[in-house]
Amino acid sequence: DAKTTQPNSMESNEEEPVHLPCNHSTISGTDYIHWYRQLPSQGPEYVIHGLTSNVNNRMASLAIAEDRKSSTLILHRATLRDAAVYYCILRDDRNYGQNFVFGPGTRLSVLP
Amino acid sequence: GAGVSQSPSNKVTEKGKDVELRCDPISGHTALYWYRQSLGQGLEFLIYFQGNSAPDKSGLPSDRFSAERTGGSVSTLTIQRTQQEDSAVYLCASSFGRGVYEQYFGPGTRLTVT
C-alpha cells in the first residue's frame, strides 16, 4: 500500500472548522483514501472514504485534490469530542490482503 | 446493534505464561482482523481472516503468536511464552467482506506482561 504523510499534531478552537491534511504522492489509480480516528482509550472508528470525488457524511467531508496526491478531512464545527488521533490510509481495492497500514496519524487537540 | 466485543478488557500476566484474547465480530461480517498498538504508537497489523479462506498471517511477529477463527465467527489470539515486549493493546476489527468496506473496531484488550 502507498504511504501517506500527515502532520504530527494540530490544534483547533471549539466550534471552528478543522482541515486535516494528508499527502499521498505515490497513490495509484485503484487506491481508496480512508480516514479513521481514535479517541482516547478506544479502538479506531471509521470516518469517511473516497476515491476521486469529494465526499460528505454526517461526521465530516473529504476533499480530494484533482491529481489525488493529497486530500483533506474537514470537520465543519469541531467539538471537544473530536479530539483524537486522525489516520489517513490508502487502501487498494485489488489487494485482498485487507490489512490497513496505520501510520502515526495527526493528533488533534480541540480547545474550549 | 452490537458492535465488536473483546475480552478480557485488561490482562496482566507474568513473563513466560500463555494468554488467550477473544474477539466477537459483528454478526454477518466475514472479515476479521487483529492489530496491536504499543503505547503512543500506530496500529500494527497481525492477522486477517476472510470467510473460509486461509488466513493472512503475514503480520504475526513470531511463532509465539497464533490465531484461530471458529465457525467463521469468534476469534482467539494466543500468545505463548509471553515477553515484556508483548505488552500492548490488542485490537480486533471486522468488516462486511472484501474490498473497501470500513472496519469496525472493538475496544481492545490491554495486555501487560510483568
CSV table of C-alpha atoms in Angstrom, one decimal:
chain,number,residue,atom,x,y,z
A,1,ASP,CA,0.0,0.0,0.0
A,2,ALA,CA,1.2,3.5,-0.8
A,3,LYS,CA,2.4,5.7,2.0
A,4,THR,CA,0.7,8.8,3.5
A,5,THR,CA,2.2,11.8,5.3
A,6,GLN,CA,0.3,13.7,7.9
A,7,PRO,CA,1.3,16.4,10.4
A,8,ASN,CA,2.0,15.0,13.8
A,9,SER,CA,-0.4,17.4,15.6
A,10,MET,CA,-2.9,20.2,15.1
A,11,GLU,CA,-4.9,22.4,17.3
A,12,SER,CA,-8.4,23.9,16.8
A,13,ASN,CA,-10.8,26.0,18.7
A,14,GLU,CA,-14.1,24.6,19.6
A,15,GLU,CA,-16.9,25.3,17.1
A,16,GLU,CA,-14.4,26.3,14.4
A,17,PRO,CA,-13.8,24.3,11.2
A,18,VAL,CA,-10.7,22.0,11.1
A,19,HIS,CA,-8.8,21.0,8.0
A,20,LEU,CA,-6.6,17.9,8.4
A,21,PRO,CA,-4.3,17.4,5.5
A,22,CYS,CA,-2.8,14.2,4.1
A,23,ASN,CA,-0.2,13.8,1.4
A,24,HIS,CA,-0.1,10.7,-0.7
A,25,SER,CA,2.0,11.5,-3.7
A,26,THR,CA,2.5,7.8,-4.7
A,27,ILE,CA,-1.2,7.0,-4.8
A,28,SER,CA,-2.3,4.6,-7.5
A,29,GLY,CA,-5.4,4.7,-9.5
A,30,THR,CA,-7.1,2.0,-7.5
A,31,ASP,CA,-6.2,3.3,-4.1
A,32,TYR,CA,-9.1,4.5,-2.0
A,33,ILE,CA,-8.5,7.2,0.6
A,34,HIS,CA,-9.8,6.2,4.1
A,35,TRP,CA,-9.9,8.2,7.3
A,36,TYR,CA,-10.2,6.8,10.7
A,37,ARG,CA,-10.0,8.4,14.1
A,38,GLN,CA,-9.1,7.1,17.5
A,39,LEU,CA,-10.5,8.7,20.6
A,40,PRO,CA,-8.5,8.2,23.8
A,41,SER,CA,-8.6,4.7,25.2
A,42,GLN,CA,-10.8,3.5,22.3
A,43,GLY,CA,-10.4,1.5,19.1
A,44,PRO,CA,-10.3,3.4,15.9
A,45,GLU,CA,-13.5,4.3,14.2
A,46,TYR,CA,-14.3,4.8,10.6
A,47,VAL,CA,-14.8,8.4,9.5
A,48,ILE,CA,-15.1,8.6,5.7
A,49,HIS,CA,-13.5,7.3,2.5
A,50,GLY,CA,-13.4,8.3,-1.2
A,51,LEU,CA,-11.8,7.6,-4.5
A,52,THR,CA,-11.9,10.7,-6.7
A,53,SER,CA,-14.8,12.8,-5.9
A,54,ASN,CA,-15.3,14.8,-2.7
A,55,VAL,CA,-17.5,13.0,-0.2
A,56,ASN,CA,-19.7,14.2,2.6
A,57,ASN,CA,-21.3,12.3,5.5
A,58,ARG,CA,-22.7,13.1,8.9
A,59,MET,CA,-19.3,13.1,10.5
A,60,ALA,CA,-17.1,15.0,8.0
A,61,SER,CA,-16.2,15.9,4.5
A,62,LEU,CA,-13.4,14.6,2.4
A,63,ALA,CA,-11.9,16.9,-0.2
A,64,ILE,CA,-9.6,15.1,-2.7
A,65,ALA,CA,-7.2,17.0,-4.9
A,66,GLU,CA,-7.7,16.8,-8.6
A,67,ASP,CA,-4.4,14.9,-9.0
A,68,ARG,CA,-5.3,12.7,-6.0
A,69,LYS,CA,-1.9,13.3,-4.5
A,70,SER,CA,-3.4,14.9,-1.4
A,71,SER,CA,-6.6,15.1,0.5
A,72,THR,CA,-8.2,17.0,3.4
A,73,LEU,CA,-10.5,15.8,6.0
A,74,ILE,CA,-12.8,18.6,7.0
A,75,LEU,CA,-14.6,18.8,10.4
A,76,HIS,CA,-17.1,21.6,9.9
A,77,ARG,CA,-17.5,22.5,13.6
A,78,ALA,CA,-15.0,21.0,16.0
A,79,THR,CA,-16.3,19.8,19.3
A,80,LEU,CA,-14.3,18.7,22.3
A,81,ARG,CA,-15.3,15.1,21.4
A,82,ASP,CA,-13.5,15.4,18.1
A,83,ALA,CA,-10.1,15.5,20.0
A,84,ALA,CA,-8.5,12.3,18.7
A,85,VAL,CA,-5.7,10.9,16.5
A,86,TYR,CA,-6.8,11.0,12.9
A,87,TYR,CA,-5.4,8.4,10.5
A,88,CYS,CA,-5.3,8.8,6.7
A,89,ILE,CA,-4.9,5.4,5.0
A,90,LEU,CA,-4.7,4.3,1.4
A,91,ARG,CA,-6.4,1.0,0.5
A,92,ASP,CA,-6.0,-0.7,-2.8
A,93,ASP,CA,-9.3,-2.4,-3.6
A,94,ARG,CA,-7.4,-5.0,-5.6
A,95,ASN,CA,-5.4,-6.0,-2.5
A,96,TYR,CA,-7.3,-8.8,-0.9
A,97,GLY,CA,-4.7,-8.9,1.9
A,98,GLN,CA,-7.0,-6.4,3.5
A,99,ASN,CA,-4.6,-5.1,6.1
A,100,PHE,CA,-4.8,-1.4,6.6
A,101,VAL,CA,-1.4,0.3,7.2
A,102,PHE,CA,-2.0,2.8,10.0
A,103,GLY,CA,0.8,5.5,10.3
A,104,PRO,CA,1.2,7.7,13.4
A,105,GLY,CA,-1.6,10.0,12.3
A,106,THR,CA,-2.4,13.5,13.4
A,107,ARG,CA,-3.2,14.2,17.0
A,108,LEU,CA,-6.0,16.9,17.0
A,109,SER,CA,-6.5,19.0,20.1
A,110,VAL,CA,-9.7,21.0,20.5
A,111,LEU,CA,-9.5,24.0,22.8
A,112,PRO,CA,-12.6,25.2,24.6
B,1,GLY,CA,-26.9,-3.2,17.2
B,2,ALA,CA,-24.0,-4.9,18.9
B,3,GLY,CA,-20.5,-3.9,17.9
B,4,VAL,CA,-17.3,-5.8,18.0
B,5,SER,CA,-16.6,-7.0,21.5
B,6,GLN,CA,-13.3,-8.2,23.0
B,7,SER,CA,-12.4,-9.9,26.3
B,8,PRO,CA,-10.9,-9.5,28.7
B,9,SER,CA,-10.6,-5.7,28.6
B,10,ASN,CA,-7.4,-5.9,30.7
B,11,LYS,CA,-5.0,-8.8,31.2
B,12,VAL,CA,-1.9,-8.8,33.4
B,13,THR,CA,0.3,-11.9,33.1
B,14,GLU,CA,3.7,-13.0,34.1
B,15,LYS,CA,6.5,-13.3,31.6
B,16,GLY,CA,6.6,-16.8,30.2
B,17,LYS,CA,2.9,-17.5,30.6
B,18,ASP,CA,0.4,-18.1,27.7
B,19,VAL,CA,-2.6,-15.8,27.2
B,20,GLU,CA,-5.7,-16.0,25.1
B,21,LEU,CA,-7.6,-13.0,23.8
B,22,ARG,CA,-11.1,-13.2,22.4
B,23,CYS,CA,-12.9,-11.3,19.7
B,24,ASP,CA,-16.6,-11.4,18.9
B,25,PRO,CA,-17.1,-9.7,15.5
B,26,ILE,CA,-20.3,-8.1,14.3
B,27,SER,CA,-22.8,-10.7,13.1
B,28,GLY,CA,-22.6,-11.2,9.4
B,29,HIS,CA,-19.1,-9.8,9.0
B,30,THR,CA,-17.0,-12.2,7.1
B,31,ALA,CA,-13.7,-10.5,7.6
B,32,LEU,CA,-11.8,-10.3,10.9
B,33,TYR,CA,-8.5,-8.6,11.7
B,34,TRP,CA,-6.2,-8.4,14.6
B,35,TYR,CA,-3.9,-5.5,15.3
B,36,ARG,CA,-1.7,-4.4,18.2
B,37,GLN,CA,-0.9,-1.0,19.4
B,38,SER,CA,2.0,-0.2,21.6
B,39,LEU,CA,1.9,2.8,23.9
B,40,GLY,CA,1.8,6.0,21.8
B,41,GLN,CA,2.3,4.1,18.5
B,42,GLY,CA,0.1,3.4,15.5
B,43,LEU,CA,-1.6,0.2,14.8
B,44,GLU,CA,0.4,-2.9,13.7
B,45,PHE,CA,-1.4,-5.5,11.6
B,46,LEU,CA,-1.1,-9.0,12.9
B,47,ILE,CA,-3.5,-11.4,11.0
B,48,TYR,CA,-6.6,-11.3,8.8
B,49,PHE,CA,-9.4,-13.9,8.3
B,50,GLN,CA,-11.8,-13.8,5.3
B,51,GLY,CA,-14.6,-16.4,5.3
B,52,ASN,CA,-13.2,-19.9,4.9
B,53,SER,CA,-10.0,-18.8,3.1
B,54,ALA,CA,-6.6,-19.4,4.6
B,55,PRO,CA,-5.8,-16.5,7.0
B,56,ASP,CA,-3.2,-13.9,6.1
B,57,LYS,CA,-0.6,-14.4,8.9
B,58,SER,CA,2.0,-12.0,7.4
B,59,GLY,CA,1.9,-9.6,10.3
B,60,LEU,CA,2.5,-12.1,13.2
B,61,PRO,CA,5.8,-11.1,14.8
B,62,SER,CA,6.9,-14.5,15.9
B,63,ASP,CA,5.8,-18.2,16.1
B,64,ARG,CA,4.7,-17.5,19.6
B,65,PHE,CA,1.6,-15.8,18.1
B,66,SER,CA,-1.3,-17.7,16.6
B,67,ALA,CA,-4.9,-17.1,16.0
B,68,GLU,CA,-8.0,-19.1,15.2
B,69,ARG,CA,-11.4,-18.3,14.0
B,70,THR,CA,-14.0,-20.9,14.7
B,71,GLY,CA,-17.2,-21.3,12.6
B,72,GLY,CA,-16.4,-18.1,10.8
B,73,SER,CA,-17.3,-16.0,13.8
B,74,VAL,CA,-15.4,-15.8,17.2
B,75,SER,CA,-11.6,-15.5,17.0
B,76,THR,CA,-9.0,-16.2,19.6
B,77,LEU,CA,-5.5,-14.7,19.5
B,78,THR,CA,-3.0,-16.8,21.5
B,79,ILE,CA,0.4,-15.6,22.7
B,80,GLN,CA,2.7,-18.3,24.1
B,81,ARG,CA,5.5,-17.7,26.5
B,82,THR,CA,4.7,-14.0,26.7
B,83,GLN,CA,7.5,-11.5,26.8
B,84,GLN,CA,7.5,-8.0,28.2
B,85,GLU,CA,7.7,-6.6,24.6
B,86,ASP,CA,4.3,-8.2,24.0
B,87,SER,CA,2.7,-5.6,26.3
B,88,ALA,CA,0.3,-3.6,24.2
B,89,VAL,CA,-3.4,-3.1,23.4
B,90,TYR,CA,-4.6,-5.8,21.1
B,91,LEU,CA,-7.4,-4.6,18.8
B,92,CYS,CA,-9.8,-6.7,16.8
B,93,ALA,CA,-11.8,-5.4,13.9
B,94,SER,CA,-14.4,-6.9,11.5
B,95,SER,CA,-15.8,-5.8,8.2
B,96,PHE,CA,-18.6,-6.9,5.8
B,97,GLY,CA,-16.2,-8.5,3.4
B,98,ARG,CA,-13.5,-8.0,0.8
B,99,GLY,CA,-12.9,-4.7,-0.8
B,100,VAL,CA,-13.1,-1.2,0.7
B,101,TYR,CA,-15.7,-1.9,3.4
B,102,GLU,CA,-15.0,0.0,6.5
B,103,GLN,CA,-13.6,-1.8,9.5
B,104,TYR,CA,-15.3,-1.7,12.9
B,105,PHE,CA,-13.0,-2.0,15.8
B,106,GLY,CA,-13.5,-3.4,19.3
B,107,PRO,CA,-12.4,-1.6,22.4
B,108,GLY,CA,-9.2,-3.7,22.7
B,109,THR,CA,-7.6,-5.8,25.3
B,110,ARG,CA,-4.8,-4.2,27.2
B,111,LEU,CA,-2.1,-6.8,27.9
B,112,THR,CA,0.6,-6.2,30.5
B,113,VAL,CA,3.4,-8.7,30.8
B,114,THR,CA,5.3,-8.3,34.1
